[in-house]
Coordinates of C-alpha atoms in Angstrom, one line a residue:
X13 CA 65.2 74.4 87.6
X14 CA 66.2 70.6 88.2
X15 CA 69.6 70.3 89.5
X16 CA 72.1 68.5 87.4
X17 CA 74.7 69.0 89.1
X18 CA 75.1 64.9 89.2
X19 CA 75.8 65.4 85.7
X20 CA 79.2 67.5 85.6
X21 CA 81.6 65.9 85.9
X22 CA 84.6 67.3 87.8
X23 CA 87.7 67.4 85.6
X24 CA 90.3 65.4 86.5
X25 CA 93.2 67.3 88.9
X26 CA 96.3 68.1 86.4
X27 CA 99.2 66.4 88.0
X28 CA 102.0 69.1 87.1
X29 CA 105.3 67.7 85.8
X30 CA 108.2 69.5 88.8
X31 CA 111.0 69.3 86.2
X32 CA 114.7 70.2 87.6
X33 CA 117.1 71.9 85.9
X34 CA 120.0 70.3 83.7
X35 CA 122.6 71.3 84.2
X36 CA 126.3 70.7 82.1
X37 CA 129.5 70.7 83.6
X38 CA 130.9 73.7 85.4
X39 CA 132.5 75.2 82.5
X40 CA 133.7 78.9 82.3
X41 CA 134.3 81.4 85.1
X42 CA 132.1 82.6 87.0
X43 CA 130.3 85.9 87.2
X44 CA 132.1 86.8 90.1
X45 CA 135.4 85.8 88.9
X46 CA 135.2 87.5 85.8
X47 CA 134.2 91.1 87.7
X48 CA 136.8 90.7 90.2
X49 CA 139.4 90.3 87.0
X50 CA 138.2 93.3 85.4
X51 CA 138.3 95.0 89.3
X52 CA 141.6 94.1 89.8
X53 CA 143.0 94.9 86.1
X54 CA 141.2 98.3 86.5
X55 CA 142.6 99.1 89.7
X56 CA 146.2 98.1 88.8
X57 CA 146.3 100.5 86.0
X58 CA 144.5 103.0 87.6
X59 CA 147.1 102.6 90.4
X60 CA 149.9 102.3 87.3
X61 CA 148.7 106.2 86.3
X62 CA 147.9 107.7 89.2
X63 CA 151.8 106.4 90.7
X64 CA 153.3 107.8 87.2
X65 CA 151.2 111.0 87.6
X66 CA 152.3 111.3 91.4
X67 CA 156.3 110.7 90.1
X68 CA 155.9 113.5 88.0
X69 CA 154.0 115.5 90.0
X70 CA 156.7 114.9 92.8
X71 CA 159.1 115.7 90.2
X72 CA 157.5 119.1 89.9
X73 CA 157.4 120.1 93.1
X74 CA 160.6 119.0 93.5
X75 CA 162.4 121.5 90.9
X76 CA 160.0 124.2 91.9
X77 CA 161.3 124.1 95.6
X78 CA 165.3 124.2 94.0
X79 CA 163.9 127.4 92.5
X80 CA 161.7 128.9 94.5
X81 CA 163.5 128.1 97.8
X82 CA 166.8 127.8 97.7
X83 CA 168.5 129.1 94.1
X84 CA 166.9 132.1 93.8
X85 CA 167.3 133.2 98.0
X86 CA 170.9 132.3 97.7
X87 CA 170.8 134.9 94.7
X88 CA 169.5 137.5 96.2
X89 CA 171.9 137.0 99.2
X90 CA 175.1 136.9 97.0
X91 CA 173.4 140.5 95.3
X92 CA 173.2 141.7 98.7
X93 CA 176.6 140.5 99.6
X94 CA 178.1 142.6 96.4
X95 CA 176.0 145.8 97.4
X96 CA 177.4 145.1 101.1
X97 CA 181.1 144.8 99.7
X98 CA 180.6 148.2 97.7
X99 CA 179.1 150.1 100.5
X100 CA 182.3 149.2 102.6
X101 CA 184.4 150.2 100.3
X102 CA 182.3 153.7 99.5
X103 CA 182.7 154.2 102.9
X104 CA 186.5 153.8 103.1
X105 CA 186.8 156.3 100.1
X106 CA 184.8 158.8 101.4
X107 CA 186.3 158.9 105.1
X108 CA 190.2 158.7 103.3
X109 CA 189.1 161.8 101.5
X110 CA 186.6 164.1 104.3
X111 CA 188.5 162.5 107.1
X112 CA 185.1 162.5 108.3
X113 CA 183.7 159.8 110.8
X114 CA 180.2 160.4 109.5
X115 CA 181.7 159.1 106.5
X116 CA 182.3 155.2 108.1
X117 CA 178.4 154.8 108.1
X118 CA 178.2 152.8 104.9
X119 CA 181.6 150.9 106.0
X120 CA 179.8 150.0 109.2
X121 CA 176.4 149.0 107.7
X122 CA 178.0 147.3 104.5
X123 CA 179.8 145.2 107.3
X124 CA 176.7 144.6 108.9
X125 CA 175.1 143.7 105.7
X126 CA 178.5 141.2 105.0
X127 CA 178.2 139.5 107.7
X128 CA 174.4 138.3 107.1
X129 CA 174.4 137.7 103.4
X130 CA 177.5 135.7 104.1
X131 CA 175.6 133.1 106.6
X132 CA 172.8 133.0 104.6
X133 CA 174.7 132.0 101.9
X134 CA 176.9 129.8 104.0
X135 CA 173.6 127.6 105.1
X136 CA 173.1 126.8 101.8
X137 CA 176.6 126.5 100.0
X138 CA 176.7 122.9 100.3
X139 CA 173.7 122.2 98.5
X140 CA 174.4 119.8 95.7
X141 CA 172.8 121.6 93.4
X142 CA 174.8 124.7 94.2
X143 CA 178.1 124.1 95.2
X144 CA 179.5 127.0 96.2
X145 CA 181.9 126.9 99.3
X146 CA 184.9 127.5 97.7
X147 CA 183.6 130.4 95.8
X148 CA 182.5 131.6 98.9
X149 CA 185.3 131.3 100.6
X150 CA 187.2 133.0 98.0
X151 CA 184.9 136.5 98.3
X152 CA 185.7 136.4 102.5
X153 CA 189.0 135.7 101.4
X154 CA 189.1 138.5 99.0
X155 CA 187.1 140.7 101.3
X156 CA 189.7 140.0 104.4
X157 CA 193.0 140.9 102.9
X158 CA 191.2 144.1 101.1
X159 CA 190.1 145.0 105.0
X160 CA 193.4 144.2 106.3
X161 CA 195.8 145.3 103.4
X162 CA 194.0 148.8 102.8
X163 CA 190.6 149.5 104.5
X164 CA 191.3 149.0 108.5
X165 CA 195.3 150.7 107.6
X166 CA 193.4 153.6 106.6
X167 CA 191.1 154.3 108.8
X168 CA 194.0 154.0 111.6
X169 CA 195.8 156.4 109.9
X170 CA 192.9 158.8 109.2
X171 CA 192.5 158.9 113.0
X172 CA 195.9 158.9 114.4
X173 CA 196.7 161.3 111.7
X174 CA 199.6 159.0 110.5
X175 CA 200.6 159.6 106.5
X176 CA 199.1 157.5 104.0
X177 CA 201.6 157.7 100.8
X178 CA 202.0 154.0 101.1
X179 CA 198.2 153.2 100.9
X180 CA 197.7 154.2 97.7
X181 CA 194.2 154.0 95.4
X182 CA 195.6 151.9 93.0
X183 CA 196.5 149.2 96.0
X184 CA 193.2 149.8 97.0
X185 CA 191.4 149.2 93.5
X186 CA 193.8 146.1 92.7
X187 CA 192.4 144.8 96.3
X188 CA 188.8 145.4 95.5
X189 CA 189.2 144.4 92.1
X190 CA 190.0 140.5 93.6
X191 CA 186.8 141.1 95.7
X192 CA 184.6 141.6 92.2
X193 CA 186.5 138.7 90.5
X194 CA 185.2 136.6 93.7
X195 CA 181.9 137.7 93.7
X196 CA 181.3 137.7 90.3
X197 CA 182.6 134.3 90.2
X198 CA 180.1 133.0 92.3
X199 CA 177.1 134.8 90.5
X200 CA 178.4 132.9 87.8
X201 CA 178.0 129.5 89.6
X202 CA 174.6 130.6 91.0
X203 CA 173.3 132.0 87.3
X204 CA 174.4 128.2 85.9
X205 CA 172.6 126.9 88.9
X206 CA 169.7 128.7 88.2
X207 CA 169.4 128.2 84.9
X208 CA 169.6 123.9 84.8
X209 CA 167.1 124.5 87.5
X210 CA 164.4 126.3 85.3
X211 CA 165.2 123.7 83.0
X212 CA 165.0 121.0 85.0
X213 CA 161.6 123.0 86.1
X214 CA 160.6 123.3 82.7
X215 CA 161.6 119.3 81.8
X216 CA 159.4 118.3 84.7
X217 CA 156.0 120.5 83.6
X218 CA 156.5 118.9 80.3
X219 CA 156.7 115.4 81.9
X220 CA 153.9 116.5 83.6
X221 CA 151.5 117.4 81.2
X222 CA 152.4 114.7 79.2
X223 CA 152.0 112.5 81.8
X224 CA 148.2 114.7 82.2
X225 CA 147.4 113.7 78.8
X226 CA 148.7 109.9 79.1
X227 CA 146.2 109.7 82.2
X228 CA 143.3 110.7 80.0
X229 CA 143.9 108.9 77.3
X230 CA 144.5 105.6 79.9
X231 CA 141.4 106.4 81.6
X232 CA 139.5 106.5 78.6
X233 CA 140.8 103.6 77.1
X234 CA 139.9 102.2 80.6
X235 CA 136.3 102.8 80.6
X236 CA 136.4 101.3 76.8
X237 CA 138.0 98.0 78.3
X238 CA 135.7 98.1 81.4
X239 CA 132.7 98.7 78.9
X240 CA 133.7 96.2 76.4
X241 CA 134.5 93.6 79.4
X242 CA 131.4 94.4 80.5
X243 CA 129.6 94.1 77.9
X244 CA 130.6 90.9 77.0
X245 CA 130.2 89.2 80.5
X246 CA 126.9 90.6 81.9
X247 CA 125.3 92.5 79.1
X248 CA 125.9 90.5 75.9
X249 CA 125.0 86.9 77.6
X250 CA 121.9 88.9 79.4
X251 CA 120.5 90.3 76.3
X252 CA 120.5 87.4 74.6
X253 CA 119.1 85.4 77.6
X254 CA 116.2 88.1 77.7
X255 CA 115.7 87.7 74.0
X256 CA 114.9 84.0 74.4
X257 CA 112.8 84.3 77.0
X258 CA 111.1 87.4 75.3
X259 CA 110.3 85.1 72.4
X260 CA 108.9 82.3 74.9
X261 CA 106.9 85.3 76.9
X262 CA 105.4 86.1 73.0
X263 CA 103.9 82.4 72.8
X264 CA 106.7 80.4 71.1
X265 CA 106.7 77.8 73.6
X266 CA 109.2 75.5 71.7
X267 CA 112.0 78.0 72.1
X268 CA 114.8 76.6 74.0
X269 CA 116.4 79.4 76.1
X270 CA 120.4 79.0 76.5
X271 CA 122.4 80.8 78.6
X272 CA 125.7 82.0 77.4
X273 CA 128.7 83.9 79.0
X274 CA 129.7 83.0 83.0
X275 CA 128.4 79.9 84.6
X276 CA 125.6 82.1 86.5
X277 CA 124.1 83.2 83.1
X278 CA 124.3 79.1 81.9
X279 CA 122.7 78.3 84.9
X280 CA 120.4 80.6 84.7
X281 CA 119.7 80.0 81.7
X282 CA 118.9 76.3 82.0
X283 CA 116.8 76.9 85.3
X284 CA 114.6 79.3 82.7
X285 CA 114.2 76.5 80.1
X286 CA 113.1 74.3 83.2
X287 CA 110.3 76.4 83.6
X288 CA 109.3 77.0 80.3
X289 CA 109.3 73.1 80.0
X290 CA 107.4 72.8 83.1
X291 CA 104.9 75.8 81.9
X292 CA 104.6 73.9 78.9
X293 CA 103.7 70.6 80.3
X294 CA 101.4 72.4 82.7
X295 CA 99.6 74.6 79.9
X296 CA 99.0 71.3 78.0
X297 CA 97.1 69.7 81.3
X298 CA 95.4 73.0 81.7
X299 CA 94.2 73.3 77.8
X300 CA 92.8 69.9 77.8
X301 CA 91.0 70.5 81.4
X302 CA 89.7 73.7 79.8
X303 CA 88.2 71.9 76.5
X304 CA 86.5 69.2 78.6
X305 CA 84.9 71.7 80.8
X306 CA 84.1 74.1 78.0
X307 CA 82.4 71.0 76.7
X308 CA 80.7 69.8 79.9
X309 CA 79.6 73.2 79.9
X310 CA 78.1 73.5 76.8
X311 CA 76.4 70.0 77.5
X312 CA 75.0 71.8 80.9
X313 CA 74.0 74.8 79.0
X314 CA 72.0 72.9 76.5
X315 CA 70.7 70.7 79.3
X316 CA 69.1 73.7 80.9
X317 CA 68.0 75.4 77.5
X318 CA 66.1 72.0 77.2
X319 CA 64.9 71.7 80.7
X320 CA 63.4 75.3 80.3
X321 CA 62.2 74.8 77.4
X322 CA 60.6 71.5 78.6
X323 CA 59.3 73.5 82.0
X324 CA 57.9 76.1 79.5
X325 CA 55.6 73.4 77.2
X326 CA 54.7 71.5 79.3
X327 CA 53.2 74.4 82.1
X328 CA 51.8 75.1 78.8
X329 CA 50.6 71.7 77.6
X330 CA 48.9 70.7 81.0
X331 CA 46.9 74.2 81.4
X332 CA 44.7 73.1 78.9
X333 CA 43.9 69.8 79.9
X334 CA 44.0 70.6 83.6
X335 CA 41.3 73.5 83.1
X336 CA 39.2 71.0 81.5
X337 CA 39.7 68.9 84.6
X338 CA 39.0 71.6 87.2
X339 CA 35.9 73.2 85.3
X340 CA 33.7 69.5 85.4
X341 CA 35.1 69.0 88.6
X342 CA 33.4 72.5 89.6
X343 CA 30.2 71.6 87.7
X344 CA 30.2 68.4 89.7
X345 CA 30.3 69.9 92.7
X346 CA 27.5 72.6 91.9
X347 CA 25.1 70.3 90.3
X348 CA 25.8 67.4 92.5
X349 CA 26.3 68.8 95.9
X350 CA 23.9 67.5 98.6
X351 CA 22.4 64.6 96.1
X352 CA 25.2 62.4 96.9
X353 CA 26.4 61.0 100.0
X354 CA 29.1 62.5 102.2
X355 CA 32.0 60.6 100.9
X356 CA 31.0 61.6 97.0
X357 CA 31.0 65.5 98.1
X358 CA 34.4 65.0 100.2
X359 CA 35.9 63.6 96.8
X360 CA 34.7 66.2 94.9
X361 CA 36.0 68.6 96.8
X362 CA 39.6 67.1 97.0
X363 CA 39.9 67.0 93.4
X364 CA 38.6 70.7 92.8
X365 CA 41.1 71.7 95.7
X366 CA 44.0 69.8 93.8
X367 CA 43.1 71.1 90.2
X368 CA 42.7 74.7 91.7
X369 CA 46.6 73.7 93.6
X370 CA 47.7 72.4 90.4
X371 CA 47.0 75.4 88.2
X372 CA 48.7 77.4 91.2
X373 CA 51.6 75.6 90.9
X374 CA 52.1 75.6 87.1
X375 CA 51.3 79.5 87.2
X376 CA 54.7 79.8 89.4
X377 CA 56.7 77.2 87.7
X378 CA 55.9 79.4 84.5
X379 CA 56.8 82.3 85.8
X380 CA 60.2 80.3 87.8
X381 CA 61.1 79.7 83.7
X382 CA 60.9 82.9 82.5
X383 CA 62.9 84.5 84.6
X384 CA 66.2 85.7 82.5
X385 CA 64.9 84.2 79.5
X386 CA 62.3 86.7 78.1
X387 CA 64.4 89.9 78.3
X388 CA 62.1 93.0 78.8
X389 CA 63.0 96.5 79.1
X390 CA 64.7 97.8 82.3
X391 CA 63.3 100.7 84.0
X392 CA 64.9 103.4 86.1
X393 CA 62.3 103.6 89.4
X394 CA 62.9 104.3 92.9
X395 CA 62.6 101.6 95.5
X396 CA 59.4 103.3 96.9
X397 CA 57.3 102.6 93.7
X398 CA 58.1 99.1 94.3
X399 CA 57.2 99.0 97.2
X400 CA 54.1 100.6 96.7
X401 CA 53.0 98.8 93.8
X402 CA 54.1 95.6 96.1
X403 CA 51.8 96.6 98.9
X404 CA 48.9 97.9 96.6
X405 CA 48.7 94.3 95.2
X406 CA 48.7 93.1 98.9
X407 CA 46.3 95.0 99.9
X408 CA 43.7 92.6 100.6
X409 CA 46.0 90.5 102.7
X410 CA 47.5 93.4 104.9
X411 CA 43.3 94.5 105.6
X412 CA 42.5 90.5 106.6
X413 CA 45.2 90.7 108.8
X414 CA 45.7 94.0 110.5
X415 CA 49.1 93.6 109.2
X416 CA 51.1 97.1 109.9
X417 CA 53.9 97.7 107.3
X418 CA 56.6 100.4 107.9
X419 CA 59.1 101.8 105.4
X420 CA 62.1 104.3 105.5
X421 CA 61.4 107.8 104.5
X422 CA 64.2 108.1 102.3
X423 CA 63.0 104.8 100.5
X424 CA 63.2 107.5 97.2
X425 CA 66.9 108.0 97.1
X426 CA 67.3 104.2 96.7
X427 CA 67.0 104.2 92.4
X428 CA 67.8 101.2 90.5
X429 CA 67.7 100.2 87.1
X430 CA 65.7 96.7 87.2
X431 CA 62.7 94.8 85.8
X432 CA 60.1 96.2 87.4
X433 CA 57.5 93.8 87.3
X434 CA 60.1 91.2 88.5
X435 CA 61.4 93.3 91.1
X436 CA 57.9 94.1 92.3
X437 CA 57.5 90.5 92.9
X438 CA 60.4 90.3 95.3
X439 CA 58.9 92.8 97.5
X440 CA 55.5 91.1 97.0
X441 CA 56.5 88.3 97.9
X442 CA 58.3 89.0 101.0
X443 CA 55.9 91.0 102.3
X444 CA 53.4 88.2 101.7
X445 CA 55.5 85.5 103.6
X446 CA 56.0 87.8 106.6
X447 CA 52.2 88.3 106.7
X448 CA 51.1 84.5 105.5
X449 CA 54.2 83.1 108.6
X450 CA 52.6 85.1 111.2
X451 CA 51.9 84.4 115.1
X452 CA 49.3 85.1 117.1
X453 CA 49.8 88.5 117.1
X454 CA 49.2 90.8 114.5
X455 CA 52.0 90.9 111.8
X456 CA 54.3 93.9 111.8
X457 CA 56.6 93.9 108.7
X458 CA 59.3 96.5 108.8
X459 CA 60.8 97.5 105.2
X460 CA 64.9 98.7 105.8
X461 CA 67.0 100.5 103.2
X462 CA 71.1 100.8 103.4
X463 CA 74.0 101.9 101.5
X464 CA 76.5 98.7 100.7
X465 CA 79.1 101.1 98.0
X466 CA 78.1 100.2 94.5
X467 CA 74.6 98.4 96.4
X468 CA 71.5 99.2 98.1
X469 CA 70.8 96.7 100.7
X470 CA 66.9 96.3 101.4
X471 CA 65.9 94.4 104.2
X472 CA 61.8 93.1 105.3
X473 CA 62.1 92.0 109.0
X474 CA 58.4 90.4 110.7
X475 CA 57.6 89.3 113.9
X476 CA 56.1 85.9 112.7
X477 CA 56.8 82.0 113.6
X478 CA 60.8 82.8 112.1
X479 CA 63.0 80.1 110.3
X480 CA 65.5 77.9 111.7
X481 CA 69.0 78.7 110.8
X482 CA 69.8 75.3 109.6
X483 CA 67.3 76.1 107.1
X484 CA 69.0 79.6 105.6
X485 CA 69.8 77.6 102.6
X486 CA 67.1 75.3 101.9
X487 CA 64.4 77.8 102.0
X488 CA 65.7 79.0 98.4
X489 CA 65.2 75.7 96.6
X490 CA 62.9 75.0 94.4
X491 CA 59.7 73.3 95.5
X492 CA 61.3 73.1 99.2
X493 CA 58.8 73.7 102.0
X494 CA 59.0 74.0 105.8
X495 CA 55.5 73.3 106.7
X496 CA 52.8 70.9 105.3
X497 CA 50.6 72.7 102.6
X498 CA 47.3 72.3 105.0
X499 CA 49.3 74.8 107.6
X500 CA 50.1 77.1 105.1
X501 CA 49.2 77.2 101.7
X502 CA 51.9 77.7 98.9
X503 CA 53.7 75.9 96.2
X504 CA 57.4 76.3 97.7
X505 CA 58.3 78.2 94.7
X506 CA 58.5 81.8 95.7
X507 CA 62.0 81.9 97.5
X508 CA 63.4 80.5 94.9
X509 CA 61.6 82.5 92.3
X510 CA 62.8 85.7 94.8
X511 CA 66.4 84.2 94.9
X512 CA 66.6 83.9 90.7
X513 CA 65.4 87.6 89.9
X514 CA 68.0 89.0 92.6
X515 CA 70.3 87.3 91.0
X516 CA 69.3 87.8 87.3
X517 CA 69.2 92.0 88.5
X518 CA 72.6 91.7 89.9
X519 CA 72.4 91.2 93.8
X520 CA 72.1 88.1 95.9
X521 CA 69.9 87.3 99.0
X522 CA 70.0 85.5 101.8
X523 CA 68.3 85.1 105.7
X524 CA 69.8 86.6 108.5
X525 CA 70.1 84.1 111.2
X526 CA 71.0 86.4 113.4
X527 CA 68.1 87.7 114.2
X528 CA 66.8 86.3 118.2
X529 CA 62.8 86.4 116.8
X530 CA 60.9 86.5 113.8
X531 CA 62.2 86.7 110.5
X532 CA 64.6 89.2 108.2
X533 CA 65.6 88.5 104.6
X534 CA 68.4 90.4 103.1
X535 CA 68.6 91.3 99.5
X536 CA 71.0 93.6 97.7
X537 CA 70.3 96.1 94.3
X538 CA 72.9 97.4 91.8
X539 CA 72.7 101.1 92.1
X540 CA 71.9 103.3 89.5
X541 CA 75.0 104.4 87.8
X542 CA 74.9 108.2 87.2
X543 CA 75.7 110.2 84.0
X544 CA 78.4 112.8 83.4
X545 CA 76.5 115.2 83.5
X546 CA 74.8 114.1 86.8
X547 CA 78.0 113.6 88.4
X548 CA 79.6 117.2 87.5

C-alpha cells in the first residue's frame, strides 16, 4: 500500500493548564486544634469521674477498715475482758466456799485473760472514733478496788485460816456490781461506735454506687459528646467533601467542590476544585485532540479504502490491455524471429520479457490488495499441512536445485486457526527465497517450531547469500528490493505480502540479525484456543 503517512498530521501537543490552589484566609481552627480540644475536654472529665469515683471509693475503704479493723476487735476484746472479770470472780467464790486451791484456776486465768484484753483495748482507746480511756479506766479501776477490797482479803484469809465475817457477799456483789456498771458502760460506747460506723459504712456504699451510676451515665454522655464532636469536625465536613467530589467523579464537571469544617478540610477542599479545574481544562485539550485525530483518521481510512480500491481496478483494468500487449509481442517473436536483424529480435524479446514481468507484478500487487479485505473462512490445520502444501507447490524448485528441507517432527502439535491459502503462502514464500538467495552450495532450508505462551513461533533458517542487518526493516516494504532484477528475478512484493498476512492472522515477523551466516526469518501464530470440553 502507498504510504501516506505524509498525510497525518500529528496533533498539536495539549499544553496543560498547572492551576494552583486558592486559597481564603486562614479562618477556623484547625483539624488538629479541634481534636486536641475534644482530647483535652475528654480527659478532664474522664479525670473529673474517675477522682470522684476514687473519693468515694477511698471513702469506702475507709469506713470498712473502722469496722472491720478496729471497732469490731476492740469489741471482742471488751467481751473478753467481761468473761475475764467473771471468771475471777467465779474463782474467788468457789475457793471462799471449798477452801480449795484448785478452785483459784479461773481467778488465775481470768487474770491472765484481764491483763491481755485490757492492752488490746488500751492500743486502741484513743482512737477518735472510739474514745474510750476513761471508760477504760473506770473497769481497771473498778476491777482494782474489787481485788483489793474483797478478792486478794479473801484468799489471804482462806489460807492463813483467818475469819472472814467482815468480808461479806454482799461487799463482794456491791464491789462487782461497780465492775459490770464499768464494763457495761463501755459496751455501750463501743455498740454507739459501732453502729455510726455501719452507718457511716452504709452512707459511703450508697455514695458509691451512686457515684457507679454517675460514671456511667458521664461516660456515655461522653462518648455522645466525643461522637457528636466528631462528627461534626471530621465526618460531617468529610462526607460532604466526598459527596462533591463523588458528583465530579459521576461526570458533572461544573461542580465546584468546597470544603467545610477545619482549615485542613477547606484546604483540601480547594486543592480538589484545583484539580477538577485543571482536569477539566486538560479533558477539553484532550477531546478536541481526539476529534481531529478521529477525523484524520477517518480521512486515512478512506484514503486507503480508495487506494485499495484503486490498486484493485486498475491490476484489473491493465490485465486486459497488457495481455493484448504480451500475446502480439509473442506472435512477433514466433513469426518474425530470424527474418529480421539482430537488433529487431533483441527488442522483441525485451518487450515480451517486460509484458511477461508486468503481468507478474500485477498478479502480486492483486493479491498484496486482497489481503484482509476479502474475508474467507478460517480453518483449523496443523502447521505440517502447511508446510506440506508449501513444499508440494515448490516442488519443482527444491528438484532444480537439490535443495534439502528439514522440519520438526512435532510440526503437528503446532494447530492454528488461519487462512489457509494465505498462510500457505507465507511458508511458500519463504521457503522459495531461501532456495531462489542461495550460494554456491546446495540450499539447505531448515523449518523450526517453538512455544511463545499464547504463540507458536515458526522459524525457516538457509544457508544462502544472508541479508544485511541494516536491511531487517526495509526488506518488508513494498516493492523494495536488495538486488537488481537480472540477479534475481522477483517483483519485491513477497516480504511485504508475507509481513501483511502475519499481521492480518495475528502475529508479526521479523529477521533475525543475529544469525553469523545465511538467513532466518521469524514469524509468530495465534494458537488455537481450546474448548471446555478439550481443556477438562
Amino acid at each position: 500500500m502507498t504510504d501516506l503517512a505524509e498525510r497525518t498530521e500529528q496533533p498539536a501537543a495539549v499544553d496543560r493548564l498547572r492551576l494552583k490552589p486558592v486559597r481564603g484566609p486562614q479562618q477556623g481552627w484547625s483539624l488538629r486544634r479541634s481534636l486536641t480540644v475534644l482530647a483535652a475536654v475528654a480527659t478532664v472529665v474522664a479525670l473529673v469521674m474517675v477522682g470522684a469515683g476514687a473519693v468515694a471509693l477511698a471513702t469506702l475503704s475507709d469506713a470498712r477498715h473502722r469496722v472491720v479493723d478496729v471497732i469490731d476487735p476492740a469489741f471482742r476484746e471488751a467481751e473478753q475482758l467481761q468473761l475475764a472479770l467473771v471468771d475471777q470472780e467465779t474463782g474467788i467464790r468457789g475457793y471462799a466456799l471449798a477452801k480449795d486451791d484448785a478452785y483459784l484456776r479461773p481467778w488465775t486465768d481470768g487474770g491472765n485473760n484481764e491483763i491481755a484484753a485490757v492492752r488490746a483495748l488500751a492500743a486502741v482507746a484513743d482512737d477518735p472514733d472510739l474514745a474510750f480511756r476513761s471508760d477504760l479506766n473506770a473497769v481497771e479501776a473498778a476491777s482494782a478496788a474489787w481485788k483489793q477490797q474483797y478478792a486478794n482479803p479473801i484468799i489471804t484469809a482462806v489460807r492463813t485460816g483467818a475469819s472472814t465475817d467482815n468480808l461479806t457477799p454482799q461487799l463482794g456483789k456491791r464491789l462487782f456490781d461497780a465492775i459490770r456498771g464499768s464494763v457495761f458502760a463501755l459496751q455501750r460506747d463501743l455498740d454507739r461506735a459501732s453502729a455510726d460506723a455501719k452507718s457511716d459504712l452504709d452512707d459511703a456504699a450508697s455514695r458509691l454506687q451512686i457515684v457507679g451510676v454517675l460514671l456511667a451515665i458521664g461516660l456515655v454522655a461522653l462518648l455522645l459528646v466525643l461522637a457528636v464532636g466528631l462528627r461534626r469536625v471530621v465526618e460531617g465536613p468529610l462526607s460532604a467533601l466526598a459527596g462533591d467530589v463523588r458528583r465530579v467523579a459521576d461526570g458533572d464537571f461544573d461542580a465546584e467542590v468546597r470544603g467545610t469544617g477545619p482549615r485542613e478540610m477547606v484546604e483540601l477542599g480547594a486543592d480538589v476544585d484545583a484539580m477538577r479545574q485543571q482536569i477539566v481544562s486538560e479533558l477539553a485539550a484532550v477531546r478536541e485532540a481526539t476529534d481531529k485525530l478521529n477525523r484524520q483518521t477517518q480521512d486515512l481510512e478512506r484514503s486507503n479504502t480508495e487506494l485499495e480500491q484503486f490498486a484493485y481496478v486498475a491490476s484489473h483494468d491493465l490485465q486486459e490491455p497488457l495481455r493484448k500487449v504480451a500475446s502480439f509481442t509473442q506472435l512477433l517473436e514466433r513469426r518474425y524471429k530470424g527474418q529480421l536483424d539482430e537488433r529487431a529480435d533483441q527488442y522483441i524479446a525485451f518487450a515480451v520479457d517486460g509484458a511477461k514481468r508486468m503481468q507478474v507484478l500485477i498478479n502480486d500487487l492483486l493479491s498484496f490488495s486482497r489481503v484482509g479485505r476479502l474475508a474467507r473462512e478460517h480453518v483449523e490445520v496443523g502447521a505440517d499441512e502447511l508446510v506440506a502444501q508449501a513444499l508440494a507447490n515448490l516442488s519443482v524448485a527444491i528438484e532444480e536445485s537439490g535443495a534439502t528441507v528439514t522440519a520438526p517432527p512435532d510440526l503437528a502439535r503446532a494447530r492454528v486457526l488461519v487462512d489457509q491459502s494465505l498462510v500457505v503462502g507465507v511458508f511458500q514464500n519463504l521457503i522459495g527465497n531461501a532456495i531462489k538467495f542461495r550460494g554456491d552450495a546446495p540450499p539447505e532450508v531448515a523449518i523450526g517450531l517453538g512455544d511463545d505462551g499464547e504463540l507458536w513461533e515458526f522459524s525457516i533458517a538457509d544457508n544462502g547469500i544472508g541479508i544485511e542487518a541494516e536491511y531487517a526493516e526495509r526488506i518488508f516494504v513494498i516493492f523494495q528490493r536488495l538486488h537488481p532484477k537480472d540477479a534475481y528475478p522477483g517483483t519485491g512484493i513477497g516480504l511485504a505480502m508475507c509481513r501483511k498476512i502475519v499481521e492480518y492472522s495475528g502475529g508479526r515477523i521479523w529477521l533475525d540479525t543475529s544469525v553469523p551466516a545465511g538467513t532466518t526469518f521469524h514469524f509468530t501464530l495465534p494458537k488455537l484456543t481450546p474448548t471446555p470440553a478439550e481443556q477438562t
